[in-house]
mmCIF file of C-alpha atoms in Angstrom:
data_model
loop_
_atom_site.group_PDB
_atom_site.id
_atom_site.type_symbol
_atom_site.label_atom_id
_atom_site.label_comp_id
_atom_site.label_asym_id
_atom_site.label_seq_id
_atom_site.Cartn_x
_atom_site.Cartn_y
_atom_site.Cartn_z
ATOM 1 C CA MET R 219 18.344 33.357 23.821
ATOM 2 C CA ALA R 220 15.109 31.513 22.946
ATOM 3 C CA LYS R 221 13.724 29.029 25.427
ATOM 4 C CA GLU R 222 13.530 25.488 24.039
ATOM 5 C CA GLU R 223 9.976 24.121 23.766
ATOM 6 C CA ALA R 224 9.094 20.734 25.204
ATOM 7 C CA PRO R 225 8.281 18.012 22.658
ATOM 8 C CA HIS R 226 4.581 17.746 21.785
ATOM 9 C CA VAL R 227 4.134 14.488 23.682
ATOM 10 C CA GLU R 228 5.457 16.118 26.870
ATOM 11 C CA ARG R 229 2.707 18.719 26.621
ATOM 12 C CA LEU R 230 -0.068 16.117 26.758
ATOM 13 C CA PRO R 231 -2.263 16.282 29.859
ATOM 14 C CA ALA R 232 -1.300 13.594 32.396
ATOM 15 C CA ASP R 233 -4.617 11.729 32.063
ATOM 16 C CA LEU R 234 -4.334 11.598 28.282
ATOM 17 C CA LEU R 235 -0.750 10.333 28.447
ATOM 18 C CA ALA R 236 -1.854 7.633 30.913
ATOM 19 C CA HIS R 237 -4.677 6.628 28.561
ATOM 20 C CA VAL R 238 -2.320 6.402 25.585
ATOM 21 C CA LEU R 239 0.076 4.247 27.604
ATOM 22 C CA SER R 240 -2.787 1.983 28.703
ATOM 23 C CA LEU R 241 -3.292 1.101 25.025
ATOM 24 C CA LEU R 242 0.183 -0.396 24.714
ATOM 25 C CA PRO R 243 -0.370 -4.125 24.218
ATOM 26 C CA SER R 244 3.073 -5.256 25.305
ATOM 27 C CA PHE R 245 4.149 -5.324 28.916
ATOM 28 C CA HIS R 246 7.711 -4.791 27.696
ATOM 29 C CA ASP R 247 6.713 -1.588 25.859
ATOM 30 C CA LEU R 248 4.923 -0.328 28.953
ATOM 31 C CA ALA R 249 7.975 -1.001 31.101
ATOM 32 C CA MET R 250 10.204 0.806 28.590
ATOM 33 C CA ALA R 251 7.844 3.793 28.496
ATOM 34 C CA GLY R 252 8.125 4.072 32.286
ATOM 35 C CA GLY R 253 11.836 4.710 31.890
ATOM 36 C CA VAL R 254 11.459 7.750 29.615
ATOM 37 C CA SER R 255 11.020 10.280 32.392
ATOM 38 C CA GLN R 256 9.550 10.721 35.852
ATOM 39 C CA ARG R 257 6.368 12.068 34.277
ATOM 40 C CA TRP R 258 6.048 8.993 32.062
ATOM 41 C CA HIS R 259 6.789 6.714 35.012
ATOM 42 C CA GLN R 260 3.856 8.274 36.866
ATOM 43 C CA ALA R 261 1.668 7.950 33.750
ATOM 44 C CA VAL R 262 2.512 4.246 33.520
ATOM 45 C CA GLY R 263 1.332 3.871 37.118
ATOM 46 C CA ARG R 264 -1.915 5.627 36.245
ATOM 47 C CA SER R 265 -2.365 3.487 33.133
ATOM 48 C CA LEU R 266 -1.976 0.327 35.216
ATOM 49 C CA SER R 267 -4.925 1.322 37.380
ATOM 50 C CA SER R 268 -7.239 1.169 34.358
ATOM 51 C CA ARG R 269 -5.943 -2.116 32.923
ATOM 52 C CA ARG R 270 -8.277 -5.080 32.928
ATOM 53 C CA ARG R 271 -5.714 -7.547 31.576
ATOM 54 C CA LEU R 272 -2.053 -7.935 32.468
ATOM 55 C CA SER R 273 0.247 -10.592 31.066
ATOM 56 C CA PHE R 274 3.754 -11.350 32.217
ATOM 57 C CA ALA R 275 3.937 -14.447 30.008
ATOM 58 C CA GLY R 276 7.363 -14.648 28.442
ATOM 59 C CA GLN R 277 8.683 -11.718 30.454
ATOM 60 C CA ARG R 278 11.670 -12.054 32.724
ATOM 61 C CA THR R 279 10.224 -10.872 35.984
ATOM 62 C CA GLY R 280 10.251 -11.889 39.620
ATOM 63 C CA ASP R 281 8.164 -11.762 42.759
ATOM 64 C CA ASP R 282 8.586 -8.155 43.901
ATOM 65 C CA PHE R 283 8.260 -6.453 40.520
ATOM 66 C CA THR R 284 5.226 -8.524 39.505
ATOM 67 C CA ALA R 285 3.470 -7.955 42.835
ATOM 68 C CA ARG R 286 4.128 -4.210 42.682
ATOM 69 C CA LEU R 287 2.560 -3.924 39.212
ATOM 70 C CA VAL R 288 -0.431 -6.105 40.081
ATOM 71 C CA ARG R 289 -1.095 -4.029 43.211
ATOM 72 C CA ALA R 290 -1.185 -0.918 40.990
ATOM 73 C CA ALA R 291 -3.673 -2.550 38.588
ATOM 74 C CA VAL R 292 -6.733 -2.089 40.796
ATOM 75 C CA ASN R 293 -9.251 -2.868 38.007
ATOM 76 C CA LEU R 294 -7.495 -6.023 36.838
ATOM 77 C CA ARG R 295 -9.698 -8.974 35.828
ATOM 78 C CA ASP R 296 -7.299 -11.188 33.852
ATOM 79 C CA LEU R 297 -3.817 -12.060 35.148
ATOM 80 C CA ASP R 298 -1.375 -14.205 33.182
ATOM 81 C CA ILE R 299 1.911 -14.987 34.906
ATOM 82 C CA SER R 300 2.654 -18.092 32.870
ATOM 83 C CA ARG R 301 6.230 -19.162 32.454
ATOM 84 C CA SER R 302 7.765 -19.477 29.018
ATOM 85 C CA CYS R 303 11.286 -20.515 28.160
ATOM 86 C CA TRP R 304 12.639 -17.151 29.446
ATOM 87 C CA GLY R 305 9.763 -16.120 31.586
ATOM 88 C CA CYS R 306 8.450 -15.450 34.986
ATOM 89 C CA GLN R 307 10.337 -16.717 37.979
ATOM 90 C CA ILE R 308 7.452 -16.416 40.413
ATOM 91 C CA THR R 309 7.669 -18.323 43.696
ATOM 92 C CA ASP R 310 5.300 -18.895 46.604
ATOM 93 C CA GLN R 311 6.575 -15.638 48.093
ATOM 94 C CA GLY R 312 5.394 -13.844 44.956
ATOM 95 C CA LEU R 313 1.954 -15.473 45.110
ATOM 96 C CA LEU R 314 1.666 -14.438 48.760
ATOM 97 C CA LYS R 315 2.481 -10.845 47.788
ATOM 98 C CA LEU R 316 0.069 -10.963 44.829
ATOM 99 C CA SER R 317 -2.757 -12.202 47.025
ATOM 100 C CA SER R 318 -2.748 -8.922 48.980
ATOM 101 C CA ALA R 319 -3.584 -6.880 45.862
ATOM 102 C CA THR R 320 -7.015 -5.240 45.949
ATOM 103 C CA CYS R 321 -7.842 -6.633 42.497
ATOM 104 C CA VAL R 322 -7.513 -10.321 43.489
ATOM 105 C CA PRO R 323 -11.116 -10.821 44.705
ATOM 106 C CA ASN R 324 -12.318 -9.505 41.315
ATOM 107 C CA LEU R 325 -10.022 -11.547 39.080
ATOM 108 C CA THR R 326 -11.982 -13.710 36.641
ATOM 109 C CA SER R 327 -8.957 -15.374 35.035
ATOM 110 C CA ILE R 328 -5.557 -16.450 36.352
ATOM 111 C CA SER R 329 -2.904 -18.424 34.505
ATOM 112 C CA LEU R 330 -0.067 -19.936 36.515
ATOM 113 C CA TRP R 331 0.875 -22.343 33.738
ATOM 114 C CA GLY R 332 4.369 -23.768 33.989
ATOM 115 C CA LEU R 333 5.401 -22.032 37.214
ATOM 116 C CA ALA R 334 7.521 -24.844 38.605
ATOM 117 C CA ARG R 335 8.673 -22.824 41.632
ATOM 118 C CA ILE R 336 5.221 -22.540 43.209
ATOM 119 C CA THR R 337 3.689 -24.992 45.660
ATOM 120 C CA ASP R 338 0.353 -25.510 47.350
ATOM 121 C CA LYS R 339 1.215 -22.894 49.973
ATOM 122 C CA GLY R 340 1.272 -20.022 47.461
ATOM 123 C CA VAL R 341 -1.549 -21.316 45.265
ATOM 124 C CA VAL R 342 -3.924 -21.901 48.190
ATOM 125 C CA HIS R 343 -3.225 -18.428 49.556
ATOM 126 C CA LEU R 344 -3.906 -16.750 46.195
ATOM 127 C CA ILE R 345 -6.906 -18.846 45.178
ATOM 128 C CA SER R 346 -8.630 -18.504 48.542
ATOM 129 C CA ARG R 347 -8.889 -14.740 47.888
ATOM 130 C CA ALA R 348 -9.849 -15.010 44.175
ATOM 131 C CA ARG R 349 -13.560 -15.662 44.653
ATOM 132 C CA SER R 350 -14.664 -14.444 41.193
ATOM 133 C CA LEU R 351 -12.499 -16.811 39.154
ATOM 134 C CA GLN R 352 -14.071 -18.256 36.033
ATOM 135 C CA HIS R 353 -10.873 -19.483 34.349
ATOM 136 C CA LEU R 354 -7.815 -20.984 36.021
ATOM 137 C CA ASN R 355 -4.772 -22.515 34.339
ATOM 138 C CA ILE R 356 -2.562 -24.441 36.746
ATOM 139 C CA GLY R 357 -1.112 -26.854 34.202
ATOM 140 C CA GLY R 358 2.593 -27.568 34.316
ATOM 141 C CA THR R 359 2.852 -26.887 38.048
ATOM 142 C CA PHE R 360 3.646 -29.295 40.859
ATOM 143 C CA ILE R 361 0.606 -28.629 42.990
ATOM 144 C CA THR R 362 -1.181 -31.395 44.866
ATOM 145 C CA ASP R 363 -4.679 -32.149 46.080
ATOM 146 C CA GLU R 364 -4.391 -29.379 48.662
ATOM 147 C CA SER R 365 -4.582 -26.760 45.896
ATOM 148 C CA LEU R 366 -7.430 -28.596 44.198
ATOM 149 C CA TYR R 367 -9.410 -28.522 47.441
ATOM 150 C CA ALA R 368 -8.798 -24.777 47.698
ATOM 151 C CA VAL R 369 -10.040 -24.334 44.133
ATOM 152 C CA ALA R 370 -13.141 -26.380 44.941
ATOM 153 C CA ASN R 371 -13.859 -24.400 48.101
ATOM 154 C CA SER R 372 -13.124 -20.925 46.759
ATOM 155 C CA CYS R 373 -13.956 -20.868 43.067
ATOM 156 C CA ALA R 374 -17.657 -21.559 42.613
ATOM 157 C CA ASN R 375 -17.755 -19.628 39.311
ATOM 158 C CA LEU R 376 -15.210 -21.699 37.355
ATOM 159 C CA LYS R 377 -16.159 -22.580 33.796
ATOM 160 C CA ASP R 378 -14.861 -25.186 31.412
ATOM 161 C CA GLY R 379 -13.079 -24.325 28.174
ATOM 162 C CA GLU R 380 -16.399 -23.746 26.400
ATOM 163 C CA GLY R 381 -17.805 -21.382 29.007
ATOM 164 C CA SER R 382 -20.114 -23.851 30.763
ATOM 165 C CA SER R 383 -20.219 -23.813 34.534
ATOM 166 C CA LEU R 384 -18.354 -26.609 36.286
ATOM 167 C CA GLN R 385 -20.980 -27.942 38.645
ATOM 168 C CA SER R 386 -19.240 -31.221 39.269
ATOM 169 C CA TRP R 387 -15.596 -32.075 38.921
ATOM 170 C CA VAL R 388 -14.410 -35.569 39.505
ATOM 171 C CA PHE R 389 -10.760 -36.321 40.202
ATOM 172 C CA PHE R 390 -9.422 -39.832 40.417
ATOM 173 C CA ARG R 391 -6.550 -41.421 42.246
ATOM 174 C CA PRO R 392 -3.836 -42.212 39.726
ATOM 175 C CA SER R 393 -3.507 -45.734 41.165
ATOM 176 C CA ASP R 394 -7.230 -46.479 40.953
ATOM 177 C CA PRO R 395 -9.018 -44.566 38.172
ATOM 178 C CA ILE R 396 -12.367 -46.157 39.003
ATOM 179 C CA GLN R 397 -12.657 -44.890 42.569
ATOM 180 C CA THR R 398 -13.839 -41.315 42.907
ATOM 181 C CA TYR R 399 -11.283 -39.308 44.786
ATOM 182 C CA PHE R 400 -12.593 -35.798 44.818
ATOM 183 C CA VAL R 401 -15.969 -34.403 43.840
ATOM 184 C CA VAL R 402 -16.787 -30.722 43.784
#
């Protein structure tokens, strides 16, 4: 009886398979590839370590799963965990877990847009470790001045939408738009 040969893709060297998987643009496709076999699951883990950008925007994911993937992405520079109509259900607990990832001090971009379940506690913890940030999207959240102070104290490299450095931010009290409230 002849022995059945493994499919061609199963004969790829592990590093090459990991590289191919790192080229998948969709987080969903990467997650599906991890379910093919144990070998592919390990290759997905390897591919995460070389990723510079990771987006969970529009994906149905929670604190533990997101934190586990971000911790594996040691070379990550751009993290998007924005919420869409189906999307991320990240809480402060998730931001606390994310902040322990080795990539956080090197992140240059973070989007937390629309994450209504986060508060200052989680944002301050994450931002205080993200010292290389150049772009931060915190729109659609319910953070307060406490998070803005953390941004001011921790993120000296922030840039505006056109790439210019933000040397001075001025925030005003909603009740008195003439009085300066916060200057960075």
